[in-house]
Short mmCIF file of C-alpha atoms in Angstrom, two decimals:
data_model
loop_
_atom_site.label_atom_id
_atom_site.label_comp_id
_atom_site.label_asym_id
_atom_site.label_seq_id
_atom_site.Cartn_x
_atom_site.Cartn_y
_atom_site.Cartn_z
CA MET A 1338 98.63 128.75 129.43
CA ALA A 1339 102.65 128.96 128.97
CA ASN A 1340 102.87 125.55 131.10
CA HIS A 1341 100.61 124.49 129.51
CA LEU A 1342 101.93 124.80 126.11
CA LYS A 1343 105.62 123.29 127.20
CA PHE A 1344 103.50 120.04 127.63
CA LEU A 1345 102.44 119.93 124.17
CA LEU A 1346 104.82 121.16 122.70
CA GLU A 1347 107.11 118.63 124.90
CA ALA A 1348 104.62 116.07 124.10
CA SER A 1349 104.64 116.89 120.18
CA MET A 1350 124.34 95.78 101.94
CA LYS A 1351 123.67 95.57 99.82
CA ARG A 1352 119.76 94.03 98.35
CA PHE A 1353 118.88 92.57 95.75
CA LYS A 1354 116.62 95.01 93.36
CA ASN A 1355 113.99 92.72 91.33
CA LYS A 1356 116.68 91.36 88.75
CA ILE A 1357 120.12 90.40 89.86
CA ARG A 1358 122.41 89.20 86.69
CA ILE A 1359 126.17 88.00 88.30
CA LEU A 1360 128.03 86.67 85.33
CA LEU A 1361 130.67 84.14 86.06
CA PHE A 1362 133.57 83.57 83.62
CA GLY A 1363 136.18 80.34 84.38
CA LEU A 1364 138.85 78.89 81.75
CA LEU A 1365 138.11 75.60 82.15
CA GLY A 1366 138.37 72.31 80.52
CA LEU A 1367 135.28 69.56 81.85
CA ILE A 1368 133.72 71.21 84.07
CA PRO A 1369 130.93 69.46 85.62
CA PHE A 1370 130.45 71.81 88.05
CA THR A 1371 127.53 72.73 91.02
CA LEU A 1372 126.24 76.12 91.46
CA ALA A 1373 124.50 76.63 94.79
CA PHE A 1374 122.49 80.12 96.38
CA SER A 1375 121.32 81.09 99.71
CA GLN A 1376 118.85 84.02 99.72
CA THR A 1377 116.72 85.28 102.40
CA VAL A 1378 113.97 87.91 102.73
CA ILE A 1379 115.37 90.51 105.73
CA ASP A 1380 112.01 89.40 108.15
CA GLY A 1381 111.98 93.18 110.00
CA GLY A 1382 112.86 95.30 106.83
CA ASN A 1383 115.55 96.95 105.93
CA TRP A 1384 116.61 101.65 106.33
CA LYS A 1385 118.78 103.68 104.66
CA THR A 1386 119.39 107.37 105.22
CA GLY A 1387 117.43 109.43 102.78
CA VAL A 1388 117.41 113.16 101.43
CA PRO A 1389 117.18 115.42 104.44
CA MET A 1390 115.02 118.17 103.95
CA ASN A 1391 115.72 122.51 104.04
CA SER A 1392 114.14 123.15 107.36
CA LEU A 1393 113.71 121.06 110.18
CA ARG A 1394 110.44 119.75 111.37
CA ALA A 1395 108.55 118.49 114.26
CA SER A 1396 105.49 117.67 113.94
CA PRO A 1397 104.92 118.14 110.45
CA THR A 1398 101.96 116.30 107.94
CA VAL A 1399 103.73 114.53 104.63
CA ALA A 1400 101.82 113.04 101.85
CA SER A 1401 103.10 111.31 98.19
CA VAL A 1402 101.26 113.03 94.89
CA GLY A 1403 102.13 112.45 91.52
CA GLY A 1404 105.55 110.68 92.88
CA LYS A 1405 106.65 112.71 95.10
CA ILE A 1406 106.35 113.89 99.02
CA TYR A 1407 105.20 117.18 100.18
CA ALA A 1408 106.64 118.68 103.70
CA ILE A 1409 103.47 120.54 105.30
CA GLY A 1410 104.12 122.70 108.59
CA GLY A 1411 105.40 121.44 111.35
CA MET A 1412 108.02 122.96 114.63
CA PHE A 1413 111.66 124.17 114.05
CA ASP A 1414 112.55 125.71 117.47
CA TRP A 1415 109.34 125.46 120.89
CA ASP A 1416 106.55 126.87 119.65
CA GLN A 1417 107.47 128.00 116.58
CA ALA A 1418 105.92 126.87 113.41
CA VAL A 1419 107.12 126.13 110.14
CA GLN A 1420 104.32 127.63 106.91
CA ASN A 1421 106.90 127.06 104.14
CA ILE A 1422 106.15 123.19 102.72
CA GLU A 1423 108.95 121.29 100.09
CA VAL A 1424 108.84 118.19 98.08
CA PHE A 1425 110.41 115.91 97.38
CA ASP A 1426 111.50 115.05 93.95
CA PRO A 1427 112.83 111.00 93.78
CA ALA A 1428 114.35 111.96 90.29
CA THR A 1429 116.66 114.64 91.14
CA LYS A 1430 117.28 113.63 95.06
CA LYS A 1431 116.06 117.48 95.72
CA TRP A 1432 113.95 119.40 98.16
CA THR A 1433 112.75 122.87 96.91
CA VAL A 1434 109.97 125.32 98.47
CA LYS A 1435 106.78 125.87 97.46
CA SER A 1436 104.62 127.90 98.68
CA ALA A 1437 103.66 128.39 102.34
CA MET A 1438 100.22 127.68 103.86
CA LEU A 1439 98.65 130.83 105.03
CA LYS A 1440 99.04 130.02 107.79
CA PRO A 1441 102.37 128.44 110.09
CA ARG A 1442 101.12 125.56 111.74
CA TRP A 1443 101.97 122.24 113.67
CA GLY A 1444 100.69 119.53 115.38
CA HIS A 1445 98.26 119.41 112.79
CA ALA A 1446 97.40 116.29 110.79
CA GLY A 1447 96.45 115.90 107.37
CA ALA A 1448 95.18 113.76 104.31
CA VAL A 1449 95.16 113.59 100.88
CA LEU A 1450 91.97 112.85 98.67
CA ASN A 1451 91.51 113.53 94.82
CA GLY A 1452 94.93 114.86 94.47
CA LYS A 1453 94.52 117.75 97.22
CA ILE A 1454 96.00 117.57 100.01
CA TYR A 1455 94.05 119.16 103.50
CA THR A 1456 95.92 120.12 106.42
CA ILE A 1457 93.86 119.78 109.46
CA GLY A 1458 93.36 121.50 112.34
CA GLY A 1459 97.23 122.07 114.77
CA TYR A 1460 98.51 124.80 116.27
CA PHE A 1461 99.35 128.00 115.59
CA GLY A 1462 101.27 129.41 118.32
CA SER A 1463 100.87 132.16 121.03
CA GLY A 1464 98.13 130.30 122.61
CA HIS A 1465 96.07 129.93 119.47
CA TYR A 1466 94.69 125.72 118.58
CA ALA A 1467 93.02 125.54 115.20
CA SER A 1468 90.23 124.58 113.90
CA GLU A 1469 91.42 125.78 110.05
CA VAL A 1470 91.10 123.52 107.21
CA GLU A 1471 93.39 124.49 104.06
CA GLU A 1472 93.37 122.35 101.22
CA TYR A 1473 96.78 122.50 98.29
CA ASP A 1474 96.41 121.84 95.12
CA PRO A 1475 100.51 120.31 93.66
CA ILE A 1476 99.93 121.08 90.24
CA ASN A 1477 98.42 124.58 90.59
CA ASP A 1478 101.48 124.95 94.21
CA THR A 1479 97.91 127.08 95.06
CA TRP A 1480 96.30 126.80 98.57
CA ARG A 1481 92.48 127.62 99.57
CA VAL A 1482 90.84 127.92 102.50
CA ARG A 1483 87.97 125.21 103.24
CA ALA A 1484 85.05 124.63 106.23
CA SER A 1485 86.89 124.08 109.24
CA LEU A 1486 86.32 121.68 112.19
CA PRO A 1487 83.70 121.91 114.33
CA VAL A 1488 86.40 122.32 117.22
CA ALA A 1489 89.75 123.36 116.63
CA GLN A 1490 92.35 120.91 117.87
CA VAL A 1491 95.44 119.95 117.97
CA GLN A 1492 97.43 116.94 117.33
CA PRO A 1493 94.60 115.17 115.74
CA ALA A 1494 94.35 112.50 112.88
CA ALA A 1495 92.96 112.35 110.02
CA ALA A 1496 92.57 109.72 106.60
CA ALA A 1497 90.78 109.66 103.45
CA LEU A 1498 88.72 106.69 102.92
CA ASN A 1499 85.81 105.86 100.65
CA GLY A 1500 86.21 109.73 98.70
CA LYS A 1501 85.73 111.14 102.00
CA ILE A 1502 88.36 113.01 104.85
CA TYR A 1503 87.65 111.93 108.84
CA ALA A 1504 90.08 113.36 111.10
CA PHE A 1505 89.21 111.95 115.19
CA GLY A 1506 90.65 112.51 118.38
CA GLY A 1507 92.72 115.58 120.24
CA ASN A 1508 93.63 117.43 122.82
CA THR A 1509 90.24 119.16 122.76
CA ASP A 1510 87.43 116.86 121.45
CA ARG A 1511 89.52 113.43 122.25
CA GLN A 1512 86.65 111.14 120.73
CA GLY A 1513 85.14 113.25 118.61
CA LEU A 1514 85.28 112.01 115.03
CA TYR A 1515 84.37 113.90 112.26
CA GLU A 1516 83.35 113.06 107.61
CA TYR A 1517 84.69 115.98 105.75
CA ASP A 1518 82.92 116.01 102.35
CA PRO A 1519 84.35 117.61 99.42
CA ALA A 1520 82.21 117.57 97.34
CA THR A 1521 79.24 119.88 99.83
CA ASN A 1522 82.24 121.68 102.04
CA LYS A 1523 81.06 120.29 105.43
CA TRP A 1524 81.79 118.78 108.48
CA THR A 1525 79.58 115.93 109.67
CA PRO A 1526 80.05 114.66 113.44
CA ARG A 1527 80.19 110.31 113.33
CA ALA A 1528 80.60 108.11 116.60
CA HIS A 1529 82.74 108.76 118.92
CA MET A 1530 85.62 106.75 119.57
CA ILE A 1531 85.57 103.81 122.56
CA GLU A 1532 88.82 106.23 123.96
CA ARG A 1533 89.99 109.80 124.43
CA ARG A 1534 93.18 110.42 122.85
CA TYR A 1535 95.53 112.01 121.16
CA GLY A 1536 98.90 113.29 119.80
CA HIS A 1537 97.69 109.11 117.98
CA ALA A 1538 98.13 108.13 114.55
CA GLY A 1539 95.34 107.73 112.21
CA VAL A 1540 95.26 105.83 108.78
CA ALA A 1541 92.95 104.02 106.69
CA LEU A 1542 92.95 100.64 104.87
CA GLY A 1543 90.18 97.90 103.97
CA GLY A 1544 87.95 100.38 104.19
CA LYS A 1545 88.58 101.09 107.71
CA LEU A 1546 90.02 103.58 110.03
CA TYR A 1547 92.42 102.97 112.76
CA ALA A 1548 93.25 105.02 115.75
CA ILE A 1549 97.28 104.45 117.34
CA GLY A 1550 98.03 104.90 120.72
CA GLY A 1551 98.47 108.46 121.69
CA TYR A 1552 97.53 109.97 125.48
CA ASP A 1553 94.10 110.08 127.43
CA HIS A 1554 94.34 112.96 129.95
CA ILE A 1555 91.59 112.06 132.12
CA ASP A 1556 93.19 108.61 133.18
CA ASP A 1557 96.73 110.41 132.65
CA ALA A 1558 97.12 106.90 130.79
CA MET A 1559 99.93 106.22 127.81
CA MET A 1560 97.96 104.00 125.24
CA ALA A 1561 99.27 101.14 123.38
CA THR A 1562 95.31 100.64 122.45
CA VAL A 1563 94.08 100.17 119.05
CA GLU A 1564 90.18 101.51 117.77
CA GLU A 1565 89.47 100.26 114.10
CA TYR A 1566 86.30 102.34 112.97
CA ASN A 1567 84.13 101.08 110.85
CA PRO A 1568 82.05 103.79 108.42
CA ALA A 1569 79.33 101.95 106.70
CA THR A 1570 77.75 100.90 110.24
CA ASN A 1571 79.32 104.01 112.30
CA THR A 1572 80.83 101.96 114.98
CA TRP A 1573 83.84 100.95 116.52
CA ARG A 1574 85.65 98.23 118.18
CA MET A 1575 89.23 97.71 119.92
CA VAL A 1576 91.74 95.14 118.03
CA ALA A 1577 94.64 94.07 119.59
CA PRO A 1578 97.06 96.59 121.19
CA MET A 1579 101.17 97.39 120.37
CA SER A 1580 103.31 95.67 122.45
CA ILE A 1581 104.53 99.65 123.08
CA PRO A 1582 102.65 102.79 124.28
CA ARG A 1583 103.32 105.52 122.50
CA ILE A 1584 102.53 109.66 122.23
CA PHE A 1585 103.43 111.06 118.63
CA HIS A 1586 104.66 108.26 116.83
CA ALA A 1587 103.73 108.16 113.51
CA ALA A 1588 101.83 105.35 111.33
CA THR A 1589 101.43 104.18 107.24
CA VAL A 1590 100.07 101.38 105.31
CA PHE A 1591 101.83 99.48 102.73
CA ASN A 1592 101.28 95.97 101.29
CA ARG A 1593 97.39 95.68 103.22
CA LYS A 1594 99.43 95.98 106.72
CA ILE A 1595 100.33 99.26 109.13
CA TYR A 1596 103.40 100.12 110.09
CA VAL A 1597 103.84 101.88 113.44
CA PHE A 1598 106.89 103.83 114.11
CA GLY A 1599 108.74 105.85 116.96
CA GLY A 1600 106.88 108.08 119.15
CA SER A 1601 107.11 108.29 122.73
CA PRO A 1602 106.14 106.54 125.69
CA THR A 1603 106.22 108.80 128.37
CA LEU A 1604 104.74 112.47 128.69
CA ASP A 1605 108.01 114.10 128.88
CA LEU A 1606 109.14 112.47 126.34
CA ARG A 1607 112.28 110.28 127.27
CA GLY A 1608 113.29 108.00 125.85
CA GLN A 1609 112.62 108.67 122.56
CA LEU A 1610 111.58 105.13 120.28
CA SER A 1611 113.43 103.83 117.55
CA ASN A 1612 110.80 100.80 117.62
CA VAL A 1613 109.12 99.87 114.12
CA GLU A 1614 105.53 97.42 114.30
CA GLU A 1615 103.50 95.87 111.87
CA TYR A 1616 99.76 95.41 112.26
CA ASP A 1617 98.25 92.19 110.35
CA PRO A 1618 94.00 93.29 110.26
CA VAL A 1619 94.23 90.05 108.80
CA THR A 1620 95.37 87.68 111.96
CA ASN A 1621 94.88 90.81 114.35
CA THR A 1622 98.51 90.69 115.28
CA TRP A 1623 101.73 92.84 116.13
CA ARG A 1624 104.77 92.06 115.25
CA THR A 1625 108.65 93.79 115.97
CA MET A 1626 110.12 95.52 113.27
CA ALA A 1627 113.86 96.45 112.41
CA SER A 1628 114.27 99.59 114.53
CA MET A 1629 114.87 103.25 112.97
CA PRO A 1630 118.36 104.44 112.90
CA THR A 1631 117.24 107.94 114.78
CA ALA A 1632 115.10 107.91 117.98
CA ARG A 1633 112.61 110.25 117.54
CA SER A 1634 109.14 111.81 118.22
CA GLY A 1635 107.02 114.24 116.26
CA ILE A 1636 107.34 112.63 113.34
CA ALA A 1637 105.47 111.11 109.95
CA ALA A 1638 105.21 108.85 107.43
CA THR A 1639 104.85 108.50 104.00
CA LEU A 1640 104.58 105.62 101.29
CA LEU A 1641 106.52 106.35 97.86
CA ASN A 1642 107.97 104.13 95.02
CA ASN A 1643 107.62 100.84 97.77
CA LYS A 1644 109.74 102.59 100.59
CA ILE A 1645 108.18 104.16 103.98
CA HIS A 1646 109.91 108.05 104.57
CA VAL A 1647 109.91 108.48 108.01
CA ILE A 1648 109.98 112.39 108.04
CA GLY A 1649 111.68 115.06 110.34
CA GLY A 1650 110.96 115.00 114.34
CA ALA A 1651 112.49 115.63 117.91
CA THR A 1652 115.22 113.92 119.77
CA ASN A 1653 116.00 113.48 123.62
CA GLY A 1654 118.20 116.17 123.87
CA GLY A 1655 115.28 118.51 122.27
CA GLU A 1656 117.09 118.90 118.58
CA PHE A 1657 114.99 119.45 116.14
CA LEU A 1658 115.49 117.41 112.52
CA ASN A 1659 115.04 117.84 109.25
CA ASN A 1660 116.47 114.39 109.06
CA VAL A 1661 114.84 111.02 106.29
CA GLU A 1662 115.26 107.65 107.18
CA GLU A 1663 113.17 105.60 104.94
CA PHE A 1664 111.82 101.65 105.02
CA GLN A 1665 111.92 98.42 103.54
CA PRO A 1666 108.72 96.90 104.81
CA PRO A 1667 109.46 93.03 104.61
CA GLN A 1668 107.29 91.48 101.84
CA ASP A 1669 106.34 87.98 102.36
CA CYS A 1670 108.03 87.16 99.14
CA SER A 1671 111.35 85.24 98.20
CA LEU A 1672 113.52 85.58 95.19
CA THR A 1673 112.94 82.33 93.19
CA PRO A 1674 115.86 79.81 92.85
CA PRO A 1675 118.51 80.90 90.28
CA ILE A 1676 117.84 80.35 86.30
CA LEU A 1677 120.74 78.85 84.94
CA SER A 1678 122.49 79.10 81.54
CA ALA A 1679 125.73 78.32 80.12
CA LEU A 1680 127.17 79.57 76.92
CA ILE A 1681 129.74 77.00 75.95
CA SER A 1682 132.50 77.62 73.53
CA SER A 1683 132.47 75.39 70.43
CA LYS A 1684 136.87 74.83 70.34
CA THR A 1685 137.20 71.40 71.55
CA GLY A 1686 141.49 70.42 73.42
CA ILE A 1687 142.06 73.42 74.60
CA GLN A 1688 141.02 76.26 77.22
CA SER A 1689 138.33 78.18 76.20
CA ALA A 1690 136.58 81.14 78.17
CA ARG A 1691 132.96 79.87 80.03
CA GLN A 1692 130.48 82.70 80.41
CA TRP A 1693 127.31 82.22 83.30
CA THR A 1694 124.64 84.20 83.80
CA ILE A 1695 122.44 83.65 86.65
CA THR A 1696 119.28 85.23 86.90
CA LEU A 1697 117.80 85.61 90.10
CA THR A 1698 113.66 87.07 89.46
CA SER A 1699 112.17 88.24 92.57
CA THR A 1700 108.91 88.62 93.63
CA CYS A 1701 109.10 91.40 95.86
CA PHE A 1702 108.58 94.95 94.39
CA ALA A 1703 111.54 96.20 95.79
CA ASP A 1704 115.11 94.99 97.26
CA GLU A 1705 115.56 92.43 99.54
CA ALA A 1706 118.09 90.54 100.27
CA GLN A 1707 122.10 91.58 101.34
CA ILE A 1708 125.01 89.56 99.90
CA ASP A 1709 126.80 88.91 101.79
CA GLY A 1710 129.97 86.75 100.14
CA LEU A 1711 130.59 84.01 97.22
CA THR A 1712 132.70 80.66 98.36
CA LEU A 1713 134.23 78.26 95.25
CA THR A 1714 134.96 74.26 96.49
CA GLN A 1715 136.17 72.33 94.49
CA THR A 1716 133.91 68.71 94.59
CA PHE A 1717 136.01 66.49 92.90
CA GLY A 1718 139.05 66.41 90.30
CA ALA A 1719 142.75 67.11 89.32
CA ALA A 1720 144.02 68.97 92.01
CA CYS A 1721 143.05 72.45 90.54
CA THR A 1722 143.27 76.56 92.23
CA PRO A 1723 140.29 77.73 91.47
CA ILE A 1724 140.72 81.53 92.22
CA ILE A 1725 137.89 84.12 92.69
CA THR A 1726 138.21 87.52 91.61
CA SER A 1727 136.30 90.51 91.40
CA PRO A 1728 135.79 94.24 91.12
CA LEU A 1729 133.04 93.53 94.46
CA LYS A 1730 133.68 93.81 97.91
CA PHE A 1731 131.44 91.56 100.35
CA PRO A 1732 129.89 92.32 102.14
CA LEU A 1733 127.71 94.49 99.54
CA LYS A 1734 127.03 97.82 100.65
CA VAL A 1735 124.81 100.00 99.29
CA GLY A 1736 125.12 101.22 96.16
CA ASP A 1737 127.61 98.74 95.29
CA ILE A 1738 125.57 97.05 92.92
CA GLU A 1739 122.12 99.75 92.41
CA ALA A 1740 120.13 100.37 89.45
CA PRO A 1741 116.10 101.21 88.99
CA GLY A 1742 114.62 97.36 88.75
CA GLU A 1743 118.01 95.50 88.11
CA ALA A 1744 121.46 95.10 88.86
CA SER A 1745 125.25 93.35 87.49
CA GLY A 1746 128.03 92.71 88.80
CA VAL A 1747 130.51 90.69 87.69
CA VAL A 1748 132.47 88.07 89.74
CA THR A 1749 135.84 85.86 87.32
CA ILE A 1750 136.21 82.92 88.29
CA ASN A 1751 139.80 81.29 87.06
CA PHE A 1752 140.86 77.32 87.34
CA THR A 1753 144.69 77.87 86.81
CA GLY A 1754 146.82 74.36 86.04
CA CYS A 1755 143.86 72.11 85.33
CA ALA A 1756 144.22 69.95 82.01
CA ASN A 1757 143.03 70.20 78.75
CA ASN A 1758 140.02 67.95 79.33
CA ALA A 1759 140.49 67.42 83.33
CA ARG A 1760 137.15 66.09 85.04
CA PHE A 1761 136.95 69.22 87.86
CA GLY A 1762 133.81 69.66 90.00
CA ALA A 1763 133.14 73.04 91.91
CA LYS A 1764 130.83 74.06 93.94
CA VAL A 1765 130.08 78.01 93.98
CA THR A 1766 127.92 79.08 96.87
CA TYR A 1767 126.34 82.33 96.77
CA SER A 1768 125.61 83.72 100.50
CA THR A 1769 123.38 86.16 101.84
CA ASN A 1770 122.09 87.53 105.51
CA ASP A 1771 121.13 84.27 107.16
CA GLY A 1772 122.86 81.73 105.19
CA THR A 1773 119.71 79.58 104.05
CA VAL A 1774 120.27 77.58 100.67
CA HIS A 1775 116.81 78.17 98.31
CA GLY A 1776 118.09 76.49 95.59
CA SER A 1777 120.67 75.10 93.49
CA LYS A 1778 121.25 73.36 90.30
CA THR A 1779 123.92 72.15 88.57
CA LEU A 1780 125.63 72.65 84.79
CA ASN A 1781 127.99 70.09 82.51
CA ASN A 1782 129.81 71.80 80.34
CA GLN A 1783 131.84 69.99 78.46
CA TYR A 1784 133.88 70.35 75.11
CA ARG A 1785 132.20 68.94 71.76
#
């Protein structure tokens, strides 16, 4: 038992917001100039460090309910299960402890249904595999016991779909699928998976369930395979596999795609993965995303405010983590070409301050592009020395321009040594990650 338990334990910038306004100021005479902007959608997504939990947790479950993240159970040391839960409030950027589960556990599955969080199966410690199910009410901060799984399972997967909860796979009934109806508080067996697996990940998307990766102990095989379950026909089918086999990884859904994070490609948990893959069920294809900053397995993931939070886990050296890393997936969208407007002084014959407001509107849900720099070059006219000054430093870092929904920064352009009515043209280039220019617009500003 000790060896088996050990096996189970070891086998367990800145960017644009929706709108960004950059204000350009100049001392101008007769100044026609072109502003050209470049922008990009970061194809592999973006990562940033989130607020760490108070407790170390490997193999927890996490869930998003009511605009908050709940981290439940897990291990803080070998065979030492966590009983408490923590909730993260993005408004305060703090984790707080809530009522503990009735029993400590790790390697359990979790699902959210009707605003309640369910913890399913797992491992209590001391050789006790769990079939027990608990239901948490976030509003009242209370737990209650629900009907147990028909069989004890460590490292199953679970997901809510069509008003039911489905638990599938695990270390005992590795192909089993069970459907829970909260109205009757009963579990019903459904069609077995095609392959045996545990330590896999599971999600619901588009009316289907997906069982992703894991380990088959009979064939001693790490798995990259993926199965799709259709509850309408009670049948499973194989879909495209991941590029890397993995166990104790995390998966969640965003924008009609499945994202898989980390895990380990081997049973001895050597070579923990930072790899991230995205699955598109429409095309039945996978592609690689930007890697996690921290390679780890025994992790959990949930979506909040259009970002995926990857939580907890353990490293190659067996270090247990309280890490939280936030992933902004690519959203197959773009920033519109800039809408430029000029506020022109009514004075004539003298140099006057000019102010331009440049608005870029994103079709994305959240920040996508990172500003690398801004340059200005003269295109024609008498020799002048345009100077760019700014409180911003390029490339911009996270926090340089950041606010909910929109943000602004000020860039000042001074045209020195230019005659009052001199003809002068300038091109301002606003560059982002790949330098691709998506749109430009010419303004002819003159005294009136």
